[in-house]
Amino acid sequence: NAGVTQTPKFQVLKTGQSMTLQCAQDMNHEYMSWYRQDPGMGLRLIHYSVGAGITDQGEVPNGYNVSRSTTEDFPLRLLSAAPSQTSVYFCASSYSPPLDENTGELFFGEGSRLTVL
Amino acid sequence: DQQVKQNSPSLSVQEGRISILNCDYTNSMFDYFLWYKKYPAEGPTFLISISSIKDKNEDGRFTVFLNKSAKHLSLHIVPSQPGDSAVYFCAASAPGMIQGAQKLVFGQGTRLTINP
């Protein structure tokens, strides 16, 4: 039972470098999303997707790109990393957007800690 | 503009007592609320949820209360156990731009410590 798998777990980048955080889920979930966690800010939604080919912006989308070519994968791309993007990133998925109790549970990956120097 | 607020960064409770974690929200469009628990170096895990048509939902030692008029929800843990020590996030769901889609807005989190 892999659930939601994120890679890499740790990454150090220099300002201006690009990279992709990978996220894969094996639960056939339609809904996937990316959050970042910063001290005192909680979890903030970056981008989300309700199915292959469909994505939308969250609270803090600037500096990040996403695409959803398959149900299983939802990569997050940083095109030109900045120190402000130093954070812990979480990918999450669920069966459907939260519609009623017990169906909206998000399953999170273990997180990817990114440091931008 | 923080739409979901947890004003207590930390809370310390004695084992066996009740833990009460609070959460306030500002957006009246929120219609679904959840609590997540997070241990260090792990992803958050779902704990309990409640829809806006209810004012209480109970699951074992965990109960969530929703007061829509006050835009306030709380999580009660009774009795508190050492394994409950974690960061607790409340979250609210609002309709997204894509029809039928909803997205979660999280609070800042409250670190709960259960003392033996």
PDB file of N, CA, C and O in Angstrom, chain A residues 31 35 37-45 48-50 54-59 88 90 97-111, chain B residues 1-3 31-32 34 36 38 41-46 49-51 54 56-57 87 89 93 95-98 100-109:
ATOM      1  N   TYR A  31      -8.783  13.540  -7.476  1.00  0.00           N
ATOM      2  CA  TYR A  31      -8.400  14.841  -6.941  1.00  0.00           C
ATOM      3  C   TYR A  31      -6.983  14.793  -6.380  1.00  0.00           C
ATOM      4  O   TYR A  31      -6.669  13.930  -5.562  1.00  0.00           O
ATOM      5  N   TYR A  35       0.448  21.407  -1.509  1.00  0.00           N
ATOM      6  CA  TYR A  35       0.453  22.399  -0.445  1.00  0.00           C
ATOM      7  C   TYR A  35       1.902  22.692  -0.059  1.00  0.00           C
ATOM      8  O   TYR A  35       2.785  21.846  -0.198  1.00  0.00           O
ATOM      9  N   GLN A  37       4.025  24.101   3.462  1.00  0.00           N
ATOM     10  CA  GLN A  37       3.882  24.377   4.885  1.00  0.00           C
ATOM     11  C   GLN A  37       5.024  25.261   5.341  1.00  0.00           C
ATOM     12  O   GLN A  37       6.197  24.904   5.202  1.00  0.00           O
ATOM     13  N   ASP A  38       4.667  26.392   5.890  1.00  0.00           N
ATOM     14  CA  ASP A  38       5.651  27.340   6.420  1.00  0.00           C
ATOM     15  C   ASP A  38       5.303  27.672   7.860  1.00  0.00           C
ATOM     16  O   ASP A  38       4.124  27.692   8.222  1.00  0.00           O
ATOM     17  N   PRO A  39       6.305  27.949   8.692  1.00  0.00           N
ATOM     18  CA  PRO A  39       6.048  28.243  10.114  1.00  0.00           C
ATOM     19  C   PRO A  39       5.055  29.393  10.274  1.00  0.00           C
ATOM     20  O   PRO A  39       5.201  30.449   9.643  1.00  0.00           O
ATOM     21  N   GLY A  40       4.044  29.179  11.103  1.00  0.00           N
ATOM     22  CA  GLY A  40       3.053  30.216  11.370  1.00  0.00           C
ATOM     23  C   GLY A  40       2.040  30.423  10.268  1.00  0.00           C
ATOM     24  O   GLY A  40       1.132  31.245  10.409  1.00  0.00           O
ATOM     25  N   MET A  41       2.188  29.695   9.157  1.00  0.00           N
ATOM     26  CA  MET A  41       1.281  29.898   8.016  1.00  0.00           C
ATOM     27  C   MET A  41       0.408  28.681   7.766  1.00  0.00           C
ATOM     28  O   MET A  41      -0.501  28.724   6.962  1.00  0.00           O
ATOM     29  N   GLY A  42       0.680  27.594   8.408  1.00  0.00           N
ATOM     30  CA  GLY A  42      -0.096  26.391   8.158  1.00  0.00           C
ATOM     31  C   GLY A  42       0.196  25.823   6.785  1.00  0.00           C
ATOM     32  O   GLY A  42       1.283  25.985   6.230  1.00  0.00           O
ATOM     33  N   LEU A  43      -0.792  25.177   6.220  1.00  0.00           N
ATOM     34  CA  LEU A  43      -0.682  24.579   4.892  1.00  0.00           C
ATOM     35  C   LEU A  43      -1.413  25.475   3.897  1.00  0.00           C
ATOM     36  O   LEU A  43      -2.586  25.800   4.084  1.00  0.00           O
ATOM     37  N   ARG A  44      -0.716  25.856   2.855  1.00  0.00           N
ATOM     38  CA  ARG A  44      -1.335  26.722   1.849  1.00  0.00           C
ATOM     39  C   ARG A  44      -1.366  26.009   0.505  1.00  0.00           C
ATOM     40  O   ARG A  44      -0.377  25.449   0.060  1.00  0.00           O
ATOM     41  N   LEU A  45      -2.528  26.077  -0.142  1.00  0.00           N
ATOM     42  CA  LEU A  45      -2.744  25.371  -1.396  1.00  0.00           C
ATOM     43  C   LEU A  45      -2.039  26.087  -2.547  1.00  0.00           C
ATOM     44  O   LEU A  45      -2.224  27.294  -2.748  1.00  0.00           O
ATOM     45  N   TYR A  48      -4.192  22.609  -7.688  1.00  0.00           N
ATOM     46  CA  TYR A  48      -4.893  21.357  -7.534  1.00  0.00           C
ATOM     47  C   TYR A  48      -5.463  20.907  -8.876  1.00  0.00           C
ATOM     48  O   TYR A  48      -5.492  21.671  -9.845  1.00  0.00           O
ATOM     49  N   SER A  49      -5.883  19.642  -8.898  1.00  0.00           N
ATOM     50  CA  SER A  49      -6.408  19.045 -10.130  1.00  0.00           C
ATOM     51  C   SER A  49      -7.558  18.111  -9.782  1.00  0.00           C
ATOM     52  O   SER A  49      -7.491  17.374  -8.798  1.00  0.00           O
ATOM     53  N   VAL A  50      -8.601  18.163 -10.596  1.00  0.00           N
ATOM     54  CA  VAL A  50      -9.749  17.270 -10.366  1.00  0.00           C
ATOM     55  C   VAL A  50      -9.779  16.128 -11.359  1.00  0.00           C
ATOM     56  O   VAL A  50     -10.743  15.362 -11.400  1.00  0.00           O
ATOM     57  N   ILE A  54      -7.015  18.636 -16.127  1.00  0.00           N
ATOM     58  CA  ILE A  54      -7.744  19.728 -15.475  1.00  0.00           C
ATOM     59  C   ILE A  54      -6.988  20.179 -14.230  1.00  0.00           C
ATOM     60  O   ILE A  54      -6.791  19.389 -13.297  1.00  0.00           O
ATOM     61  N   THR A  55      -6.557  21.430 -14.224  1.00  0.00           N
ATOM     62  CA  THR A  55      -5.872  21.970 -13.052  1.00  0.00           C
ATOM     63  C   THR A  55      -6.418  23.370 -12.742  1.00  0.00           C
ATOM     64  O   THR A  55      -7.042  24.008 -13.599  1.00  0.00           O
ATOM     65  N   ASP A  56      -6.171  23.815 -11.533  1.00  0.00           N
ATOM     66  CA  ASP A  56      -6.604  25.150 -11.134  1.00  0.00           C
ATOM     67  C   ASP A  56      -5.644  25.666 -10.072  1.00  0.00           C
ATOM     68  O   ASP A  56      -4.926  24.893  -9.424  1.00  0.00           O
ATOM     69  N   GLN A  57      -5.628  26.988  -9.917  1.00  0.00           N
ATOM     70  CA  GLN A  57      -4.722  27.610  -8.961  1.00  0.00           C
ATOM     71  C   GLN A  57      -5.301  27.593  -7.563  1.00  0.00           C
ATOM     72  O   GLN A  57      -6.507  27.662  -7.367  1.00  0.00           O
ATOM     73  N   GLY A  58      -4.403  27.549  -6.588  1.00  0.00           N
ATOM     74  CA  GLY A  58      -4.795  27.675  -5.202  1.00  0.00           C
ATOM     75  C   GLY A  58      -4.482  29.054  -4.674  1.00  0.00           C
ATOM     76  O   GLY A  58      -4.544  30.043  -5.399  1.00  0.00           O
ATOM     77  N   GLU A  59      -4.113  29.128  -3.394  1.00  0.00           N
ATOM     78  CA  GLU A  59      -3.833  30.410  -2.735  1.00  0.00           C
ATOM     79  C   GLU A  59      -2.524  31.045  -3.193  1.00  0.00           C
ATOM     80  O   GLU A  59      -2.415  32.267  -3.292  1.00  0.00           O
ATOM     81  N   VAL A  88       8.397  23.213   3.136  1.00  0.00           N
ATOM     82  CA  VAL A  88       8.092  21.794   3.040  1.00  0.00           C
ATOM     83  C   VAL A  88       6.854  21.658   2.166  1.00  0.00           C
ATOM     84  O   VAL A  88       5.835  22.310   2.422  1.00  0.00           O
ATOM     85  N   PHE A  90       3.850  19.366   0.394  1.00  0.00           N
ATOM     86  CA  PHE A  90       3.053  18.156   0.539  1.00  0.00           C
ATOM     87  C   PHE A  90       2.143  17.989  -0.659  1.00  0.00           C
ATOM     88  O   PHE A  90       1.460  18.929  -1.079  1.00  0.00           O
ATOM     89  N   PRO A  97     -13.559  15.644  -4.730  1.00  0.00           N
ATOM     90  CA  PRO A  97     -13.547  16.859  -3.909  1.00  0.00           C
ATOM     91  C   PRO A  97     -14.460  16.661  -2.711  1.00  0.00           C
ATOM     92  O   PRO A  97     -15.461  15.946  -2.816  1.00  0.00           O
ATOM     93  N   PRO A  98     -14.167  17.250  -1.575  1.00  0.00           N
ATOM     94  CA  PRO A  98     -14.989  17.027  -0.382  1.00  0.00           C
ATOM     95  C   PRO A  98     -16.433  17.429  -0.634  1.00  0.00           C
ATOM     96  O   PRO A  98     -16.718  18.579  -0.885  1.00  0.00           O
ATOM     97  N   LEU A  99     -17.332  16.470  -0.596  1.00  0.00           N
ATOM     98  CA  LEU A  99     -18.731  16.772  -0.827  1.00  0.00           C
ATOM     99  C   LEU A  99     -19.570  16.510   0.407  1.00  0.00           C
ATOM    100  O   LEU A  99     -20.536  17.174   0.664  1.00  0.00           O
ATOM    101  N   ASP A 100     -19.216  15.481   1.152  1.00  0.00           N
ATOM    102  CA  ASP A 100     -19.910  15.224   2.396  1.00  0.00           C
ATOM    103  C   ASP A 100     -18.965  14.471   3.324  1.00  0.00           C
ATOM    104  O   ASP A 100     -17.852  14.150   2.961  1.00  0.00           O
ATOM    105  N   GLU A 101     -19.420  14.200   4.479  1.00  0.00           N
ATOM    106  CA  GLU A 101     -18.558  13.575   5.481  1.00  0.00           C
ATOM    107  C   GLU A 101     -18.044  12.233   4.987  1.00  0.00           C
ATOM    108  O   GLU A 101     -18.758  11.477   4.349  1.00  0.00           O
ATOM    109  N   ASN A 102     -16.813  11.984   5.306  1.00  0.00           N
ATOM    110  CA  ASN A 102     -16.148  10.706   5.045  1.00  0.00           C
ATOM    111  C   ASN A 102     -15.818  10.465   3.582  1.00  0.00           C
ATOM    112  O   ASN A 102     -15.367   9.400   3.222  1.00  0.00           O
ATOM    113  N   THR A 103     -16.023  11.433   2.722  1.00  0.00           N
ATOM    114  CA  THR A 103     -15.586  11.251   1.338  1.00  0.00           C
ATOM    115  C   THR A 103     -14.543  12.280   0.954  1.00  0.00           C
ATOM    116  O   THR A 103     -13.946  12.168  -0.101  1.00  0.00           O
ATOM    117  N   GLY A 104     -14.317  13.249   1.785  1.00  0.00           N
ATOM    118  CA  GLY A 104     -13.409  14.321   1.403  1.00  0.00           C
ATOM    119  C   GLY A 104     -12.031  14.211   1.999  1.00  0.00           C
ATOM    120  O   GLY A 104     -11.226  15.119   1.851  1.00  0.00           O
ATOM    121  N   GLU A 105     -11.774  13.079   2.642  1.00  0.00           N
ATOM    122  CA  GLU A 105     -10.482  12.915   3.293  1.00  0.00           C
ATOM    123  C   GLU A 105      -9.343  13.026   2.300  1.00  0.00           C
ATOM    124  O   GLU A 105      -9.339  12.384   1.252  1.00  0.00           O
ATOM    125  N   LEU A 106      -8.353  13.859   2.634  1.00  0.00           N
ATOM    126  CA  LEU A 106      -7.145  13.970   1.842  1.00  0.00           C
ATOM    127  C   LEU A 106      -6.087  13.011   2.391  1.00  0.00           C
ATOM    128  O   LEU A 106      -5.898  12.918   3.590  1.00  0.00           O
ATOM    129  N   PHE A 107      -5.417  12.324   1.474  1.00  0.00           N
ATOM    130  CA  PHE A 107      -4.300  11.469   1.837  1.00  0.00           C
ATOM    131  C   PHE A 107      -3.023  12.206   1.438  1.00  0.00           C
ATOM    132  O   PHE A 107      -2.844  12.549   0.269  1.00  0.00           O
ATOM    133  N   PHE A 108      -2.158  12.431   2.403  1.00  0.00           N
ATOM    134  CA  PHE A 108      -0.954  13.211   2.156  1.00  0.00           C
ATOM    135  C   PHE A 108       0.265  12.308   1.985  1.00  0.00           C
ATOM    136  O   PHE A 108       0.372  11.239   2.589  1.00  0.00           O
ATOM    137  N   GLY A 109       1.209  12.793   1.188  1.00  0.00           N
ATOM    138  CA  GLY A 109       2.525  12.194   1.140  1.00  0.00           C
ATOM    139  C   GLY A 109       3.333  12.631   2.354  1.00  0.00           C
ATOM    140  O   GLY A 109       2.861  13.420   3.179  1.00  0.00           O
ATOM    141  N   GLU A 110       4.563  12.135   2.455  1.00  0.00           N
ATOM    142  CA  GLU A 110       5.392  12.418   3.625  1.00  0.00           C
ATOM    143  C   GLU A 110       6.072  13.781   3.555  1.00  0.00           C
ATOM    144  O   GLU A 110       6.673  14.218   4.525  1.00  0.00           O
ATOM    145  N   GLY A 111       6.001  14.426   2.430  1.00  0.00           N
ATOM    146  CA  GLY A 111       6.566  15.764   2.311  1.00  0.00           C
ATOM    147  C   GLY A 111       7.920  15.785   1.626  1.00  0.00           C
ATOM    148  O   GLY A 111       8.671  14.803   1.652  1.00  0.00           O
TER     149      GLY A 111
ATOM    150  N   ASP B   1      -4.666  37.562   4.110  1.00  0.00           N
ATOM    151  CA  ASP B   1      -6.013  37.410   4.673  1.00  0.00           C
ATOM    152  C   ASP B   1      -6.224  35.950   5.057  1.00  0.00           C
ATOM    153  O   ASP B   1      -6.456  35.110   4.202  1.00  0.00           O
ATOM    154  N   GLN B   2      -6.090  35.670   6.340  1.00  0.00           N
ATOM    155  CA  GLN B   2      -6.198  34.309   6.819  1.00  0.00           C
ATOM    156  C   GLN B   2      -7.667  33.969   7.005  1.00  0.00           C
ATOM    157  O   GLN B   2      -8.318  34.476   7.919  1.00  0.00           O
ATOM    158  N   GLN B   3      -8.213  33.104   6.164  1.00  0.00           N
ATOM    159  CA  GLN B   3      -9.629  32.777   6.236  1.00  0.00           C
ATOM    160  C   GLN B   3      -9.943  31.758   7.322  1.00  0.00           C
ATOM    161  O   GLN B   3     -11.087  31.656   7.763  1.00  0.00           O
ATOM    162  N   ASP B  31     -18.410  25.159   3.589  1.00  0.00           N
ATOM    163  CA  ASP B  31     -19.523  24.269   3.903  1.00  0.00           C
ATOM    164  C   ASP B  31     -19.073  22.897   4.399  1.00  0.00           C
ATOM    165  O   ASP B  31     -19.904  22.000   4.591  1.00  0.00           O
ATOM    166  N   TYR B  32     -17.793  22.735   4.605  1.00  0.00           N
ATOM    167  CA  TYR B  32     -17.289  21.429   5.043  1.00  0.00           C
ATOM    168  C   TYR B  32     -16.001  21.692   5.794  1.00  0.00           C
ATOM    169  O   TYR B  32     -15.160  22.474   5.341  1.00  0.00           O
ATOM    170  N   LEU B  34     -12.756  20.055   8.367  1.00  0.00           N
ATOM    171  CA  LEU B  34     -12.006  18.847   8.699  1.00  0.00           C
ATOM    172  C   LEU B  34     -10.921  19.181   9.715  1.00  0.00           C
ATOM    173  O   LEU B  34     -10.452  20.319   9.806  1.00  0.00           O
ATOM    174  N   TYR B  36      -7.047  17.665  10.815  1.00  0.00           N
ATOM    175  CA  TYR B  36      -5.946  16.784  10.479  1.00  0.00           C
ATOM    176  C   TYR B  36      -4.942  16.825  11.611  1.00  0.00           C
ATOM    177  O   TYR B  36      -4.769  17.837  12.293  1.00  0.00           O
ATOM    178  N   LYS B  38      -0.830  15.923  12.596  1.00  0.00           N
ATOM    179  CA  LYS B  38       0.466  15.766  11.953  1.00  0.00           C
ATOM    180  C   LYS B  38       1.556  15.502  12.982  1.00  0.00           C
ATOM    181  O   LYS B  38       1.764  16.298  13.905  1.00  0.00           O
ATOM    182  N   ALA B  41       7.922  15.025  10.659  1.00  0.00           N
ATOM    183  CA  ALA B  41       8.487  14.304   9.514  1.00  0.00           C
ATOM    184  C   ALA B  41       7.470  13.374   8.836  1.00  0.00           C
ATOM    185  O   ALA B  41       7.862  12.443   8.115  1.00  0.00           O
ATOM    186  N   GLU B  42       6.204  13.604   9.074  1.00  0.00           N
ATOM    187  CA  GLU B  42       5.164  12.838   8.390  1.00  0.00           C
ATOM    188  C   GLU B  42       4.170  13.795   7.748  1.00  0.00           C
ATOM    189  O   GLU B  42       4.084  14.971   8.117  1.00  0.00           O
ATOM    190  N   GLY B  43       3.381  13.270   6.807  1.00  0.00           N
ATOM    191  CA  GLY B  43       2.318  14.068   6.241  1.00  0.00           C
ATOM    192  C   GLY B  43       1.123  14.108   7.188  1.00  0.00           C
ATOM    193  O   GLY B  43       0.964  13.235   8.037  1.00  0.00           O
ATOM    194  N   PRO B  44       0.272  15.115   7.052  1.00  0.00           N
ATOM    195  CA  PRO B  44      -0.937  15.167   7.890  1.00  0.00           C
ATOM    196  C   PRO B  44      -1.832  13.969   7.606  1.00  0.00           C
ATOM    197  O   PRO B  44      -1.879  13.454   6.483  1.00  0.00           O
ATOM    198  N   THR B  45      -2.556  13.536   8.624  1.00  0.00           N
ATOM    199  CA  THR B  45      -3.531  12.464   8.446  1.00  0.00           C
ATOM    200  C   THR B  45      -4.898  12.942   8.918  1.00  0.00           C
ATOM    201  O   THR B  45      -5.012  13.664   9.903  1.00  0.00           O
ATOM    202  N   PHE B  46      -5.903  12.505   8.211  1.00  0.00           N
ATOM    203  CA  PHE B  46      -7.274  12.918   8.488  1.00  0.00           C
ATOM    204  C   PHE B  46      -7.740  12.383   9.837  1.00  0.00           C
ATOM    205  O   PHE B  46      -7.457  11.236  10.202  1.00  0.00           O
ATOM    206  N   SER B  49     -14.326  15.005  10.448  1.00  0.00           N
ATOM    207  CA  SER B  49     -14.865  16.097   9.640  1.00  0.00           C
ATOM    208  C   SER B  49     -16.311  16.360  10.014  1.00  0.00           C
ATOM    209  O   SER B  49     -16.940  15.587  10.744  1.00  0.00           O
ATOM    210  N   ILE B  50     -16.836  17.471   9.498  1.00  0.00           N
ATOM    211  CA  ILE B  50     -18.226  17.824   9.743  1.00  0.00           C
ATOM    212  C   ILE B  50     -18.716  18.697   8.599  1.00  0.00           C
ATOM    213  O   ILE B  50     -17.973  19.556   8.103  1.00  0.00           O
ATOM    214  N   SER B  51     -19.928  18.454   8.167  1.00  0.00           N
ATOM    215  CA  SER B  51     -20.510  19.314   7.140  1.00  0.00           C
ATOM    216  C   SER B  51     -21.315  20.419   7.810  1.00  0.00           C
ATOM    217  O   SER B  51     -21.694  20.307   8.973  1.00  0.00           O
ATOM    218  N   LYS B  54     -24.586  20.096   9.959  1.00  0.00           N
ATOM    219  CA  LYS B  54     -24.585  19.518  11.300  1.00  0.00           C
ATOM    220  C   LYS B  54     -23.880  20.453  12.272  1.00  0.00           C
ATOM    221  O   LYS B  54     -23.145  21.366  11.863  1.00  0.00           O
ATOM    222  N   LYS B  56     -22.476  18.848  15.192  1.00  0.00           N
ATOM    223  CA  LYS B  56     -21.637  17.958  15.999  1.00  0.00           C
ATOM    224  C   LYS B  56     -21.380  16.667  15.235  1.00  0.00           C
ATOM    225  O   LYS B  56     -22.272  16.133  14.560  1.00  0.00           O
ATOM    226  N   ASN B  57     -20.148  16.183  15.355  1.00  0.00           N
ATOM    227  CA  ASN B  57     -19.813  14.866  14.817  1.00  0.00           C
ATOM    228  C   ASN B  57     -18.833  14.204  15.776  1.00  0.00           C
ATOM    229  O   ASN B  57     -17.880  14.828  16.214  1.00  0.00           O
ATOM    230  N   VAL B  87       0.715  18.127  15.985  1.00  0.00           N
ATOM    231  CA  VAL B  87       0.170  19.403  15.506  1.00  0.00           C
ATOM    232  C   VAL B  87      -1.178  19.121  14.864  1.00  0.00           C
ATOM    233  O   VAL B  87      -1.296  18.190  14.052  1.00  0.00           O
ATOM    234  N   PHE B  89      -4.320  20.571  12.607  1.00  0.00           N
ATOM    235  CA  PHE B  89      -4.749  21.591  11.658  1.00  0.00           C
ATOM    236  C   PHE B  89      -6.251  21.487  11.445  1.00  0.00           C
ATOM    237  O   PHE B  89      -6.777  20.399  11.211  1.00  0.00           O
ATOM    238  N   SER B  93     -13.546  23.821   3.542  1.00  0.00           N
ATOM    239  CA  SER B  93     -13.686  23.608   2.111  1.00  0.00           C
ATOM    240  C   SER B  93     -14.644  24.629   1.516  1.00  0.00           C
ATOM    241  O   SER B  93     -15.727  24.860   2.060  1.00  0.00           O
ATOM    242  N   PRO B  95     -16.104  26.037  -2.490  1.00  0.00           N
ATOM    243  CA  PRO B  95     -16.162  25.668  -3.907  1.00  0.00           C
ATOM    244  C   PRO B  95     -15.054  26.328  -4.706  1.00  0.00           C
ATOM    245  O   PRO B  95     -14.741  27.495  -4.515  1.00  0.00           O
ATOM    246  N   GLY B  96     -14.423  25.554  -5.608  1.00  0.00           N
ATOM    247  CA  GLY B  96     -13.362  26.091  -6.451  1.00  0.00           C
ATOM    248  C   GLY B  96     -13.914  26.591  -7.761  1.00  0.00           C
ATOM    249  O   GLY B  96     -15.100  26.573  -8.020  1.00  0.00           O
ATOM    250  N   MET B  97     -13.016  27.065  -8.607  1.00  0.00           N
ATOM    251  CA  MET B  97     -13.446  27.639  -9.869  1.00  0.00           C
ATOM    252  C   MET B  97     -13.994  26.567 -10.799  1.00  0.00           C
ATOM    253  O   MET B  97     -14.874  26.827 -11.602  1.00  0.00           O
ATOM    254  N   ILE B  98     -13.448  25.369 -10.698  1.00  0.00           N
ATOM    255  CA  ILE B  98     -13.905  24.292 -11.561  1.00  0.00           C
ATOM    256  C   ILE B  98     -15.193  23.732 -10.965  1.00  0.00           C
ATOM    257  O   ILE B  98     -15.237  23.392  -9.794  1.00  0.00           O
ATOM    258  N   GLY B 100     -17.944  21.877  -9.332  1.00  0.00           N
ATOM    259  CA  GLY B 100     -17.957  20.678  -8.513  1.00  0.00           C
ATOM    260  C   GLY B 100     -16.695  20.487  -7.704  1.00  0.00           C
ATOM    261  O   GLY B 100     -16.642  19.645  -6.834  1.00  0.00           O
ATOM    262  N   ALA B 101     -15.666  21.279  -8.004  1.00  0.00           N
ATOM    263  CA  ALA B 101     -14.407  21.097  -7.281  1.00  0.00           C
ATOM    264  C   ALA B 101     -14.420  21.918  -6.004  1.00  0.00           C
ATOM    265  O   ALA B 101     -15.005  22.980  -5.937  1.00  0.00           O
ATOM    266  N   GLN B 102     -13.767  21.401  -5.000  1.00  0.00           N
ATOM    267  CA  GLN B 102     -13.608  22.166  -3.777  1.00  0.00           C
ATOM    268  C   GLN B 102     -12.155  22.094  -3.360  1.00  0.00           C
ATOM    269  O   GLN B 102     -11.449  21.165  -3.708  1.00  0.00           O
ATOM    270  N   LYS B 103     -11.711  23.051  -2.635  1.00  0.00           N
ATOM    271  CA  LYS B 103     -10.333  23.056  -2.184  1.00  0.00           C
ATOM    272  C   LYS B 103     -10.295  23.403  -0.707  1.00  0.00           C
ATOM    273  O   LYS B 103     -11.141  24.104  -0.194  1.00  0.00           O
ATOM    274  N   LEU B 104      -9.303  22.880  -0.047  1.00  0.00           N
ATOM    275  CA  LEU B 104      -9.199  23.048   1.396  1.00  0.00           C
ATOM    276  C   LEU B 104      -8.337  24.250   1.742  1.00  0.00           C
ATOM    277  O   LEU B 104      -7.282  24.467   1.152  1.00  0.00           O
ATOM    278  N   VAL B 105      -8.796  25.016   2.722  1.00  0.00           N
ATOM    279  CA  VAL B 105      -8.017  26.113   3.289  1.00  0.00           C
ATOM    280  C   VAL B 105      -7.694  25.724   4.725  1.00  0.00           C
ATOM    281  O   VAL B 105      -8.596  25.418   5.515  1.00  0.00           O
ATOM    282  N   PHE B 106      -6.416  25.733   5.071  1.00  0.00           N
ATOM    283  CA  PHE B 106      -5.963  25.265   6.376  1.00  0.00           C
ATOM    284  C   PHE B 106      -5.670  26.419   7.320  1.00  0.00           C
ATOM    285  O   PHE B 106      -5.274  27.511   6.905  1.00  0.00           O
ATOM    286  N   GLY B 107      -5.836  26.134   8.615  1.00  0.00           N
ATOM    287  CA  GLY B 107      -5.369  27.043   9.641  1.00  0.00           C
ATOM    288  C   GLY B 107      -3.876  26.860   9.879  1.00  0.00           C
ATOM    289  O   GLY B 107      -3.237  26.009   9.250  1.00  0.00           O
ATOM    290  N   GLN B 108      -3.337  27.651  10.810  1.00  0.00           N
ATOM    291  CA  GLN B 108      -1.885  27.651  11.047  1.00  0.00           C
ATOM    292  C   GLN B 108      -1.422  26.445  11.838  1.00  0.00           C
ATOM    293  O   GLN B 108      -0.233  26.139  11.868  1.00  0.00           O
ATOM    294  N   GLY B 109      -2.345  25.787  12.522  1.00  0.00           N
ATOM    295  CA  GLY B 109      -1.971  24.628  13.321  1.00  0.00           C
ATOM    296  C   GLY B 109      -1.819  24.958  14.790  1.00  0.00           C
ATOM    297  O   GLY B 109      -1.460  26.080  15.160  1.00  0.00           O
TER     298      GLY B 109
END
